[in-house]
Amino acid sequence: MVWGTASMALKILDTLKSRLLALLLLIALAGLSSGLLVRELIVRDFHSFISGRLEDRSYWVMARLEEEYATNGKWAPSALADDVVLAYMMGLAVRVNDMENHQVIDIQQAVEQMSSKMKKLVFSYAKGHIVSDFSTSTPYPLFHHGKEIGQLDIVYTSAAKEHLFVARSNRLLLFSLLAVGSLTVLLSIILSRRITAPVDRLTKAAEALQGGEASARVPVYGTREFKAMAETFNRMANALDAQETLRKRLLTNAAHELRTPLTVMRLQVEQMADGMVPADTERLTALMGEMDRFRGVLGALDDLSQAEASSMSLKKQPVRFRSFMEPIVERFVLSAQEVAFSLDVADGAMVVADPDSLSQIMFNLIGNAVKAVDGVGQVIVRSELSDSGIAISVEDSGCGIREEDLPFIFERFYSGFPHGMGIGLAIVKELVEAHGGTMTAGNNSDHGAYFRVFLPS
């Protein structure tokens, strides 16, 4: 039974909300316990203070009565009446006895000797009841010149007022505890819900994302930690959405590009199998050409998928553009000796980019420019700095770009060259946009074409 109860308690506390609620309630309980402790200390000090004050008043009354005895040389009730009434007004009901233990005067006798106005005041103070029972009194001996002359019996009438004060304070404390306790429980529930609400939203969004709802996102608000958590989740969801889009696009492109060579090869093989056409060298060579095209499409798709994967994990860093470009241009100088290469880049030009991706961008652009020149010609690489970033252009003196091709040159599998796969510029555009940049192309006014890349700083 005990183990089952403990297991149930642990299960209830297994959520963040319940743990926060329990923690807040424990803090509230500790605060209320501290209030009770402080109240107990205050009441104890109050009792000590009252007792000390009454003790001081008792000694004052003793001194007054001993002084009256010394003045009259005996106990004179009429001389003691004022002091006895004054003592009563200070919370002390007194009775004076002589050495034979005969009563000299008490508070009732003293009040009888007062004027009617004074009687009303005393009765109003005593609420109509004058103390007459001294069975619980505290005795104090009275002395004159070191000789005992009688006894003073004192009953502390202010004790009732003290008890009334303590009772009222207890009721007030109980009301405060109930009010504060209820408010604390309510605030604890509200706070625990508010604190865990972002976690609940994140959990629901994650479950929705797992269930195939690609648009699931988390609103970004709350404390700095929850904002960071929501932004991280949204970035992850955006990355997953982008990867899914790229995957679908890649499958679509692959299906489109692979369908044509596969159809041609199947048709030729079926014709050969049916004996409609001879399986001679010419037709087998054509079939091998289609197979080479098939392999080329697969290689292009592989290059495209690698480029897309690279665009998702860029490692940007400051790069000195001239020293970065010099070895790249040198490789083209060795392979295309008829082309004159020019590097118009300032020594201090810097670009913030992923070095591997930037290298792939420049190799593709310069390679396309060399293909466009196709012999003797010129290729120029320029850069222009601005406050917002760097503009990089590759210009050639080749055949230029046909006007009807310009709107489509960055589309996948669209090629302006007879034997091109239409992948290179699509990869370049993918990587440039992954850097937050833009890309344009056009024809020079005299001859040739240009490709311009802008990368933000």
Tab-separated table of C-alpha atoms in Angstrom:
chain	number	residue	atom	x	y	z
A	1	MET	CA	0.000	0.000	0.000
A	2	VAL	CA	2.763	2.401	0.981
A	3	TRP	CA	4.815	1.438	-2.062
A	4	GLY	CA	1.823	1.986	-4.357
A	5	THR	CA	1.197	5.426	-2.870
A	6	ALA	CA	4.880	6.346	-3.285
A	7	SER	CA	4.842	5.132	-6.910
A	8	MET	CA	1.753	7.226	-7.626
A	9	ALA	CA	3.408	10.294	-6.070
A	10	LEU	CA	6.535	9.782	-8.188
A	11	LYS	CA	4.384	9.419	-11.308
A	12	ILE	CA	2.575	12.674	-10.541
A	13	LEU	CA	5.905	14.480	-10.036
A	14	ASP	CA	7.243	13.100	-13.323
A	15	THR	CA	6.271	16.230	-15.268
A	16	LEU	CA	8.037	19.576	-15.245
A	17	LYS	CA	4.785	21.401	-14.438
A	18	SER	CA	4.078	19.290	-11.346
A	19	ARG	CA	7.653	19.629	-10.135
A	20	LEU	CA	7.583	23.393	-10.524
A	21	LEU	CA	4.239	23.520	-8.742
A	22	ALA	CA	5.592	21.375	-5.894
A	23	LEU	CA	8.703	23.555	-5.641
A	24	LEU	CA	6.660	26.770	-5.523
A	25	LEU	CA	4.350	25.289	-2.897
A	26	LEU	CA	7.316	24.201	-0.792
A	27	ILE	CA	8.732	27.723	-1.002
A	28	ALA	CA	5.329	29.123	0.014
A	29	LEU	CA	5.098	26.631	2.886
A	30	ALA	CA	8.552	27.643	4.054
A	31	GLY	CA	7.489	31.293	3.951
A	32	LEU	CA	4.319	30.615	5.923
A	33	SER	CA	6.263	28.552	8.473
A	34	SER	CA	8.661	31.438	8.874
A	35	GLY	CA	5.657	33.698	9.494
A	36	LEU	CA	4.389	31.376	12.228
A	37	LEU	CA	7.821	31.284	13.843
A	38	VAL	CA	8.121	35.064	13.756
A	39	ARG	CA	4.626	35.360	15.217
A	40	GLU	CA	5.547	33.000	18.081
A	41	LEU	CA	8.678	35.023	18.851
A	42	ILE	CA	6.735	38.284	18.758
A	43	VAL	CA	4.044	36.971	21.145
A	44	ARG	CA	6.736	35.669	23.506
A	45	ASP	CA	8.496	39.025	23.499
A	46	PHE	CA	5.153	40.750	23.995
A	47	HIS	CA	4.441	38.663	27.094
A	48	SER	CA	7.914	39.413	28.429
A	49	PHE	CA	7.409	43.112	27.819
A	50	ILE	CA	4.009	43.166	29.558
A	51	SER	CA	5.327	41.179	32.510
A	52	GLY	CA	8.255	43.532	32.937
A	53	ARG	CA	6.020	46.588	32.703
A	54	LEU	CA	3.585	45.209	35.303
A	55	GLU	CA	6.487	44.318	37.540
A	56	ASP	CA	7.734	47.910	37.351
A	57	ARG	CA	4.251	49.228	38.127
A	58	SER	CA	3.959	46.845	41.081
A	59	TYR	CA	7.152	48.225	42.585
A	60	TRP	CA	5.918	51.761	41.950
A	61	VAL	CA	2.662	51.003	43.823
A	62	MET	CA	4.625	49.402	46.700
A	63	ALA	CA	6.785	52.514	46.948
A	64	ARG	CA	3.723	54.797	46.994
A	65	LEU	CA	1.987	52.775	49.712
A	66	GLU	CA	5.147	52.603	51.878
A	67	GLU	CA	5.516	56.364	51.440
A	68	GLU	CA	1.912	56.951	52.605
A	69	TYR	CA	2.548	54.728	55.662
A	70	ALA	CA	5.675	56.720	56.489
A	71	THR	CA	3.766	59.989	56.134
A	72	ASN	CA	0.871	58.960	58.410
A	73	GLY	CA	2.801	56.634	60.715
A	74	LYS	CA	0.066	54.021	60.265
A	75	TRP	CA	-2.223	52.566	57.655
A	76	ALA	CA	-4.835	55.191	56.764
A	77	PRO	CA	-7.387	53.828	54.225
A	78	SER	CA	-8.483	57.314	53.075
A	79	ALA	CA	-4.854	58.212	52.248
A	80	LEU	CA	-4.358	55.026	50.242
A	81	ALA	CA	-7.563	55.242	48.163
A	82	ASP	CA	-6.159	57.407	45.352
A	83	ASP	CA	-3.060	55.209	44.915
A	84	VAL	CA	-5.166	52.003	44.922
A	85	VAL	CA	-7.511	53.422	42.223
A	86	LEU	CA	-4.571	54.690	40.166
A	87	ALA	CA	-2.993	51.226	40.378
A	88	TYR	CA	-6.241	49.704	39.142
A	89	MET	CA	-6.247	52.069	36.171
A	90	MET	CA	-2.721	50.792	35.415
A	91	GLY	CA	-3.933	47.176	35.367
A	92	LEU	CA	-3.275	46.249	39.011
A	93	ALA	CA	-6.082	45.300	41.388
A	94	VAL	CA	-4.507	45.626	44.875
A	95	ARG	CA	-5.406	44.821	48.436
A	96	VAL	CA	-3.432	46.040	51.454
A	97	ASN	CA	-3.249	43.934	54.667
A	98	ASP	CA	-1.601	44.913	57.948
A	99	MET	CA	0.742	42.759	59.969
A	100	GLU	CA	-2.214	40.941	61.579
A	101	ASN	CA	-3.408	40.086	58.095
A	102	HIS	CA	-6.425	42.329	58.476
A	103	GLN	CA	-7.541	44.037	55.322
A	104	VAL	CA	-6.767	47.757	55.318
A	105	ILE	CA	-8.261	48.584	51.901
A	106	ASP	CA	-8.950	46.953	48.551
A	107	ILE	CA	-10.023	48.293	45.162
A	108	GLN	CA	-13.743	48.095	45.919
A	109	GLN	CA	-13.369	50.102	49.137
A	110	ALA	CA	-11.134	52.603	47.368
A	111	VAL	CA	-13.692	53.146	44.574
A	112	GLU	CA	-16.413	53.756	47.150
A	113	GLN	CA	-14.429	56.725	48.471
A	114	MET	CA	-14.124	58.315	44.967
A	115	SER	CA	-16.399	60.993	43.545
A	116	SER	CA	-19.270	59.957	41.279
A	117	LYS	CA	-17.383	61.099	38.180
A	118	MET	CA	-14.354	59.054	39.145
A	119	LYS	CA	-16.574	56.053	39.919
A	120	LYS	CA	-18.043	56.214	36.390
A	121	LEU	CA	-14.559	56.357	34.899
A	122	VAL	CA	-13.383	53.340	36.952
A	123	PHE	CA	-16.537	51.338	36.202
A	124	SER	CA	-16.185	52.180	32.507
A	125	TYR	CA	-12.596	50.952	32.596
A	126	ALA	CA	-13.613	47.796	34.496
A	127	LYS	CA	-16.655	47.304	32.214
A	128	GLY	CA	-18.907	47.187	35.266
A	129	HIS	CA	-16.965	44.547	37.146
A	130	ILE	CA	-14.517	45.389	39.934
A	131	VAL	CA	-12.117	42.653	41.005
A	132	SER	CA	-13.037	41.216	44.408
A	133	ASP	CA	-11.404	37.792	44.284
A	134	PHE	CA	-7.749	37.856	45.394
A	135	SER	CA	-7.305	34.086	45.653
A	136	THR	CA	-4.946	34.173	42.676
A	137	SER	CA	-3.092	37.282	43.781
A	138	THR	CA	0.658	37.672	44.029
A	139	PRO	CA	1.825	38.775	47.513
A	140	TYR	CA	4.460	41.487	48.014
A	141	PRO	CA	5.750	42.408	51.561
A	142	LEU	CA	5.752	46.103	52.522
A	143	PHE	CA	8.534	47.613	54.656
A	144	HIS	CA	9.287	50.748	56.596
A	145	HIS	CA	12.860	51.339	57.768
A	146	GLY	CA	13.598	47.667	57.170
A	147	LYS	CA	10.671	46.462	59.230
A	148	GLU	CA	7.783	44.626	57.603
A	149	ILE	CA	4.598	46.628	57.963
A	150	GLY	CA	2.126	44.637	55.923
A	151	GLN	CA	1.428	42.833	52.690
A	152	LEU	CA	0.287	43.929	49.228
A	153	ASP	CA	-1.784	41.442	47.206
A	154	ILE	CA	-1.893	42.137	43.445
A	155	VAL	CA	-4.105	40.695	40.717
A	156	TYR	CA	-3.069	41.619	37.156
A	157	THR	CA	-6.283	42.762	35.473
A	158	SER	CA	-4.503	43.511	32.207
A	159	ALA	CA	-4.022	39.760	31.591
A	160	ALA	CA	-7.462	39.602	30.002
A	161	LYS	CA	-6.502	42.376	27.616
A	162	GLU	CA	-3.309	40.564	26.799
A	163	HIS	CA	-5.268	37.401	26.046
A	164	LEU	CA	-7.666	39.411	23.911
A	165	PHE	CA	-4.744	40.899	21.990
A	166	VAL	CA	-3.187	37.473	21.435
A	167	ALA	CA	-6.550	35.968	20.408
A	168	ARG	CA	-7.111	38.752	17.892
A	169	SER	CA	-3.592	38.378	16.534
A	170	ASN	CA	-4.178	34.630	16.174
A	171	ARG	CA	-7.383	35.226	14.222
A	172	LEU	CA	-5.655	37.800	12.038
A	173	LEU	CA	-2.729	35.440	11.463
A	174	LEU	CA	-5.084	32.576	10.565
A	175	PHE	CA	-6.934	34.797	8.107
A	176	SER	CA	-3.627	35.969	6.632
A	177	LEU	CA	-2.363	32.397	6.321
A	178	LEU	CA	-5.535	31.301	4.557
A	179	ALA	CA	-5.508	34.315	2.229
A	180	VAL	CA	-1.797	34.165	1.486
A	181	GLY	CA	-1.877	30.367	1.217
A	182	SER	CA	-4.763	30.426	-1.248
A	183	LEU	CA	-3.138	33.208	-3.252
A	184	THR	CA	0.161	31.335	-3.228
A	185	VAL	CA	-1.426	28.120	-4.502
A	186	LEU	CA	-3.247	30.048	-7.235
A	187	LEU	CA	-0.114	31.950	-8.284
A	188	SER	CA	1.930	28.737	-8.158
A	189	ILE	CA	-0.487	27.037	-10.537
A	190	ILE	CA	-0.507	30.044	-12.882
A	191	LEU	CA	3.286	30.428	-12.797
A	192	SER	CA	3.920	26.725	-13.339
A	193	ARG	CA	1.613	26.782	-16.357
A	194	ARG	CA	3.209	29.932	-17.760
A	195	ILE	CA	6.711	28.564	-17.270
A	196	THR	CA	5.942	25.212	-18.881
A	197	ALA	CA	3.685	26.592	-21.648
A	198	PRO	CA	6.623	27.116	-24.088
A	199	VAL	CA	7.765	23.544	-23.448
A	200	ASP	CA	4.234	22.280	-24.129
A	201	ARG	CA	4.086	24.295	-27.354
A	202	LEU	CA	7.459	22.926	-28.419
A	203	THR	CA	6.348	19.363	-27.659
A	204	LYS	CA	3.140	19.766	-29.684
A	205	ALA	CA	5.057	21.302	-32.592
A	206	ALA	CA	7.595	18.462	-32.511
A	207	GLU	CA	4.780	15.875	-32.494
A	208	ALA	CA	3.098	17.688	-35.398
A	209	LEU	CA	6.391	17.751	-37.295
A	210	GLN	CA	6.869	14.049	-36.631
A	211	GLY	CA	3.352	13.432	-37.905
A	212	GLY	CA	4.179	15.005	-41.269
A	213	GLU	CA	2.963	18.579	-40.693
A	214	ALA	CA	5.903	20.378	-42.294
A	215	SER	CA	4.541	23.845	-41.459
A	216	ALA	CA	4.644	23.254	-37.680
A	217	ARG	CA	6.479	26.128	-35.999
A	218	VAL	CA	6.769	27.581	-32.488
A	219	PRO	CA	5.936	31.255	-31.746
A	220	VAL	CA	9.032	33.094	-30.534
A	221	TYR	CA	8.286	34.956	-27.295
A	222	GLY	CA	8.865	34.671	-23.558
A	223	THR	CA	12.160	34.674	-21.708
A	224	ARG	CA	15.495	34.718	-23.481
A	225	GLU	CA	16.044	30.980	-22.922
A	226	PHE	CA	12.638	30.028	-24.331
A	227	LYS	CA	13.115	32.396	-27.286
A	228	ALA	CA	16.434	30.732	-28.084
A	229	MET	CA	14.813	27.294	-27.785
A	230	ALA	CA	11.933	28.288	-30.090
A	231	GLU	CA	14.290	29.867	-32.648
A	232	THR	CA	16.470	26.733	-32.631
A	233	PHE	CA	13.437	24.500	-33.189
A	234	ASN	CA	12.167	26.729	-36.021
A	235	ARG	CA	15.591	26.693	-37.695
A	236	MET	CA	15.634	22.916	-37.435
A	237	ALA	CA	12.116	22.691	-38.880
A	238	ASN	CA	13.065	25.064	-41.718
A	239	ALA	CA	16.156	22.981	-42.462
A	240	LEU	CA	14.092	19.774	-42.513
A	241	ASP	CA	11.523	21.449	-44.762
A	242	ALA	CA	14.264	22.660	-47.099
A	243	GLN	CA	15.864	19.223	-47.204
A	244	GLU	CA	12.507	17.621	-47.965
A	245	THR	CA	11.907	20.147	-50.756
A	246	LEU	CA	15.356	19.473	-52.187
A	247	ARG	CA	14.772	15.740	-51.976
A	248	LYS	CA	11.482	15.984	-53.864
A	249	ARG	CA	13.013	18.308	-56.437
A	250	LEU	CA	15.962	15.975	-56.922
A	251	LEU	CA	13.673	12.970	-57.376
A	252	THR	CA	11.567	14.914	-59.869
A	253	ASN	CA	14.632	15.998	-61.840
A	254	ALA	CA	16.078	12.516	-61.728
A	255	ALA	CA	12.857	10.943	-62.986
A	256	HIS	CA	12.620	13.500	-65.772
A	257	GLU	CA	16.209	13.222	-66.940
A	258	LEU	CA	16.560	9.455	-66.626
A	259	ARG	CA	13.308	8.643	-68.370
A	260	THR	CA	14.526	9.753	-71.851
A	261	PRO	CA	17.777	7.699	-72.107
A	262	LEU	CA	16.112	4.675	-70.522
A	263	THR	CA	13.220	4.873	-73.001
A	264	VAL	CA	15.607	5.172	-75.970
A	265	MET	CA	17.763	2.260	-74.782
A	266	ARG	CA	14.723	0.056	-74.138
A	267	LEU	CA	13.292	0.823	-77.577
A	268	GLN	CA	16.596	0.020	-79.313
A	269	VAL	CA	17.067	-3.227	-77.369
A	270	GLU	CA	13.473	-4.319	-78.098
A	271	GLN	CA	13.954	-3.617	-81.807
A	272	MET	CA	17.151	-5.672	-81.816
A	273	ALA	CA	15.488	-8.490	-79.857
A	274	ASP	CA	12.534	-8.588	-82.294
A	275	GLY	CA	14.868	-8.580	-85.285
A	276	MET	CA	13.461	-5.331	-86.574
A	277	VAL	CA	16.938	-3.783	-86.728
A	278	PRO	CA	20.291	-5.522	-86.874
A	279	ALA	CA	22.538	-5.492	-83.808
A	280	ASP	CA	25.421	-4.052	-85.782
A	281	THR	CA	28.334	-1.900	-84.629
A	282	GLU	CA	26.553	1.347	-85.479
A	283	ARG	CA	23.501	0.591	-83.365
A	284	LEU	CA	25.528	-0.810	-80.486
A	285	THR	CA	27.655	2.342	-80.563
A	286	ALA	CA	24.481	4.455	-80.405
A	287	LEU	CA	23.254	2.329	-77.509
A	288	MET	CA	26.567	2.882	-75.683
A	289	GLY	CA	26.137	6.620	-76.291
A	290	GLU	CA	22.776	6.549	-74.577
A	291	MET	CA	24.330	4.609	-71.701
A	292	ASP	CA	27.075	7.250	-71.423
A	293	ARG	CA	24.385	9.905	-71.323
A	294	PHE	CA	22.638	7.906	-68.606
A	295	ARG	CA	25.866	7.792	-66.588
A	296	GLY	CA	26.342	11.506	-67.154
A	297	VAL	CA	22.883	12.259	-65.770
A	298	LEU	CA	23.623	10.136	-62.703
A	299	GLY	CA	26.927	11.955	-62.189
A	300	ALA	CA	25.216	15.325	-62.561
A	301	LEU	CA	22.568	14.352	-60.036
A	302	ASP	CA	25.297	13.266	-57.637
A	303	ASP	CA	27.076	16.611	-58.087
A	304	LEU	CA	23.807	18.454	-57.481
A	305	SER	CA	22.994	16.489	-54.326
A	306	GLN	CA	26.501	17.146	-52.959
A	307	ALA	CA	26.126	20.848	-53.674
A	308	GLU	CA	22.770	20.938	-51.901
A	309	ALA	CA	24.258	19.115	-48.919
A	310	SER	CA	27.139	21.608	-48.836
A	311	SER	CA	24.716	24.545	-48.911
A	312	MET	CA	23.090	23.214	-45.707
A	313	SER	CA	26.360	23.158	-43.751
A	314	LEU	CA	28.403	26.198	-44.717
A	315	LYS	CA	31.442	27.133	-42.635
A	316	LYS	CA	31.865	30.809	-43.390
A	317	GLN	CA	35.076	32.625	-42.633
A	318	PRO	CA	36.950	35.728	-43.875
A	319	VAL	CA	38.898	34.940	-47.078
A	320	ARG	CA	41.525	37.113	-48.839
A	321	PHE	CA	40.006	36.971	-52.281
A	322	ARG	CA	43.091	37.711	-54.436
A	323	SER	CA	45.336	35.141	-52.760
A	324	PHE	CA	42.398	32.695	-52.874
A	325	MET	CA	41.862	33.197	-56.633
A	326	GLU	CA	45.493	33.115	-57.788
A	327	PRO	CA	45.957	29.301	-57.601
A	328	ILE	CA	42.533	28.735	-59.207
A	329	VAL	CA	43.359	30.977	-62.173
A	330	GLU	CA	46.806	29.375	-62.454
A	331	ARG	CA	45.220	25.937	-62.971
A	332	PHE	CA	43.134	27.281	-65.877
A	333	VAL	CA	46.192	29.016	-67.346
A	334	LEU	CA	47.932	25.635	-67.580
A	335	SER	CA	44.916	23.830	-69.091
A	336	ALA	CA	43.691	26.565	-71.480
A	337	GLN	CA	46.863	28.180	-72.769
A	338	GLU	CA	45.153	29.987	-75.667
A	339	VAL	CA	42.992	31.994	-73.263
A	340	ALA	CA	44.374	35.181	-71.668
A	341	PHE	CA	43.354	35.330	-68.001
A	342	SER	CA	43.201	38.595	-66.046
A	343	LEU	CA	42.681	38.947	-62.271
A	344	ASP	CA	41.440	42.471	-61.497
A	345	VAL	CA	41.149	42.119	-57.698
A	346	ALA	CA	42.511	44.487	-55.046
A	347	ASP	CA	45.086	43.035	-52.647
A	348	GLY	CA	43.007	43.832	-49.562
A	349	ALA	CA	39.671	42.530	-50.896
A	350	MET	CA	37.980	40.239	-48.349
A	351	VAL	CA	34.992	37.960	-48.753
A	352	VAL	CA	33.088	36.113	-46.021
A	353	ALA	CA	32.305	32.672	-47.413
A	354	ASP	CA	32.794	28.938	-47.096
A	355	PRO	CA	36.144	28.293	-48.857
A	356	ASP	CA	35.082	24.963	-50.416
A	357	SER	CA	31.810	26.373	-51.734
A	358	LEU	CA	33.508	29.536	-53.004
A	359	SER	CA	36.063	27.394	-54.832
A	360	GLN	CA	33.278	25.387	-56.485
A	361	ILE	CA	31.514	28.625	-57.523
A	362	MET	CA	34.616	30.099	-59.139
A	363	PHE	CA	35.669	26.853	-60.872
A	364	ASN	CA	32.225	26.527	-62.468
A	365	LEU	CA	32.057	30.159	-63.614
A	366	ILE	CA	35.598	30.264	-65.028
A	367	GLY	CA	35.138	26.825	-66.631
A	368	ASN	CA	31.947	28.020	-68.375
A	369	ALA	CA	33.795	31.141	-69.550
A	370	VAL	CA	36.612	29.018	-71.039
A	371	LYS	CA	34.025	26.847	-72.855
A	372	ALA	CA	32.348	29.986	-74.232
A	373	VAL	CA	35.679	31.372	-75.558
A	374	ASP	CA	36.469	28.017	-77.293
A	375	GLY	CA	39.923	29.011	-78.483
A	376	VAL	CA	41.755	32.302	-78.451
A	377	GLY	CA	40.081	34.822	-76.193
A	378	GLN	CA	40.054	36.499	-72.816
A	379	VAL	CA	38.603	35.765	-69.349
A	380	ILE	CA	38.575	38.494	-66.662
A	381	VAL	CA	37.819	38.034	-62.950
A	382	ARG	CA	36.918	41.312	-61.210
A	383	SER	CA	35.831	42.325	-57.730
A	384	GLU	CA	34.235	45.478	-56.372
A	385	LEU	CA	33.905	46.212	-52.652
A	386	SER	CA	31.007	48.073	-50.996
A	387	ASP	CA	29.751	48.626	-47.458
A	388	SER	CA	27.264	45.785	-47.815
A	389	GLY	CA	29.548	43.163	-49.370
A	390	ILE	CA	31.609	42.249	-52.433
A	391	ALA	CA	30.557	41.903	-56.089
A	392	ILE	CA	32.516	39.296	-58.077
A	393	SER	CA	32.197	39.105	-61.860
A	394	VAL	CA	33.608	36.685	-64.450
A	395	GLU	CA	33.652	38.116	-68.005
A	396	ASP	CA	34.621	36.405	-71.252
A	397	SER	CA	35.082	37.363	-74.885
A	398	GLY	CA	33.252	34.319	-76.172
A	399	CYS	CA	30.032	33.765	-78.060
A	400	GLY	CA	27.791	35.308	-75.426
A	401	ILE	CA	24.381	34.017	-74.273
A	402	ARG	CA	21.410	33.801	-76.605
A	403	GLU	CA	18.613	36.107	-75.528
A	404	GLU	CA	16.120	33.250	-75.436
A	405	ASP	CA	18.431	31.329	-73.091
A	406	LEU	CA	18.984	34.133	-70.538
A	407	PRO	CA	15.785	33.549	-68.467
A	408	PHE	CA	16.583	29.845	-68.040
A	409	ILE	CA	20.354	29.534	-67.695
A	410	PHE	CA	20.157	28.942	-63.916
A	411	GLU	CA	17.458	26.270	-64.222
A	412	ARG	CA	18.497	22.688	-63.544
A	413	PHE	CA	19.301	20.569	-66.595
A	414	TYR	CA	18.986	23.570	-68.921
A	415	SER	CA	22.186	24.001	-70.942
A	416	GLY	CA	23.253	26.505	-73.547
A	417	PHE	CA	26.017	24.183	-74.737
A	418	PRO	CA	25.209	21.289	-77.060
A	419	HIS	CA	26.694	18.635	-74.812
A	420	GLY	CA	26.179	20.275	-71.415
A	421	MET	CA	24.149	18.770	-68.564
A	422	GLY	CA	22.769	22.087	-67.265
A	423	ILE	CA	23.976	21.442	-63.718
A	424	GLY	CA	26.964	23.778	-63.219
A	425	LEU	CA	25.118	27.114	-63.060
A	426	ALA	CA	22.318	25.581	-60.993
A	427	ILE	CA	24.948	24.464	-58.456
A	428	VAL	CA	26.517	27.942	-58.479
A	429	LYS	CA	23.152	29.632	-57.872
A	430	GLU	CA	22.358	27.151	-55.062
A	431	LEU	CA	25.630	27.890	-53.262
A	432	VAL	CA	25.415	31.664	-53.764
A	433	GLU	CA	21.900	31.822	-52.331
A	434	ALA	CA	23.016	29.637	-49.405
A	435	HIS	CA	25.522	32.420	-48.607
A	436	GLY	CA	22.685	34.954	-48.651
A	437	GLY	CA	23.904	36.364	-51.964
A	438	THR	CA	22.461	36.960	-55.436
A	439	MET	CA	23.547	36.077	-58.959
A	440	THR	CA	22.899	37.693	-62.340
A	441	ALA	CA	24.069	37.107	-65.903
A	442	GLY	CA	24.030	39.005	-69.191
A	443	ASN	CA	25.905	39.916	-72.354
A	444	ASN	CA	28.617	42.559	-72.655
A	445	SER	CA	27.957	45.487	-74.951
A	446	ASP	CA	30.672	44.495	-77.459
A	447	HIS	CA	30.964	40.717	-77.223
A	448	GLY	CA	31.002	37.906	-74.732
A	449	ALA	CA	29.026	37.402	-71.519
A	450	TYR	CA	29.365	38.111	-67.814
A	451	PHE	CA	28.267	36.388	-64.592
A	452	ARG	CA	28.059	38.552	-61.489
A	453	VAL	CA	27.895	37.230	-57.899
A	454	PHE	CA	27.181	39.425	-54.878
A	455	LEU	CA	28.059	38.075	-51.417
A	456	PRO	CA	27.105	40.085	-48.306
A	457	SER	CA	29.799	40.973	-45.798
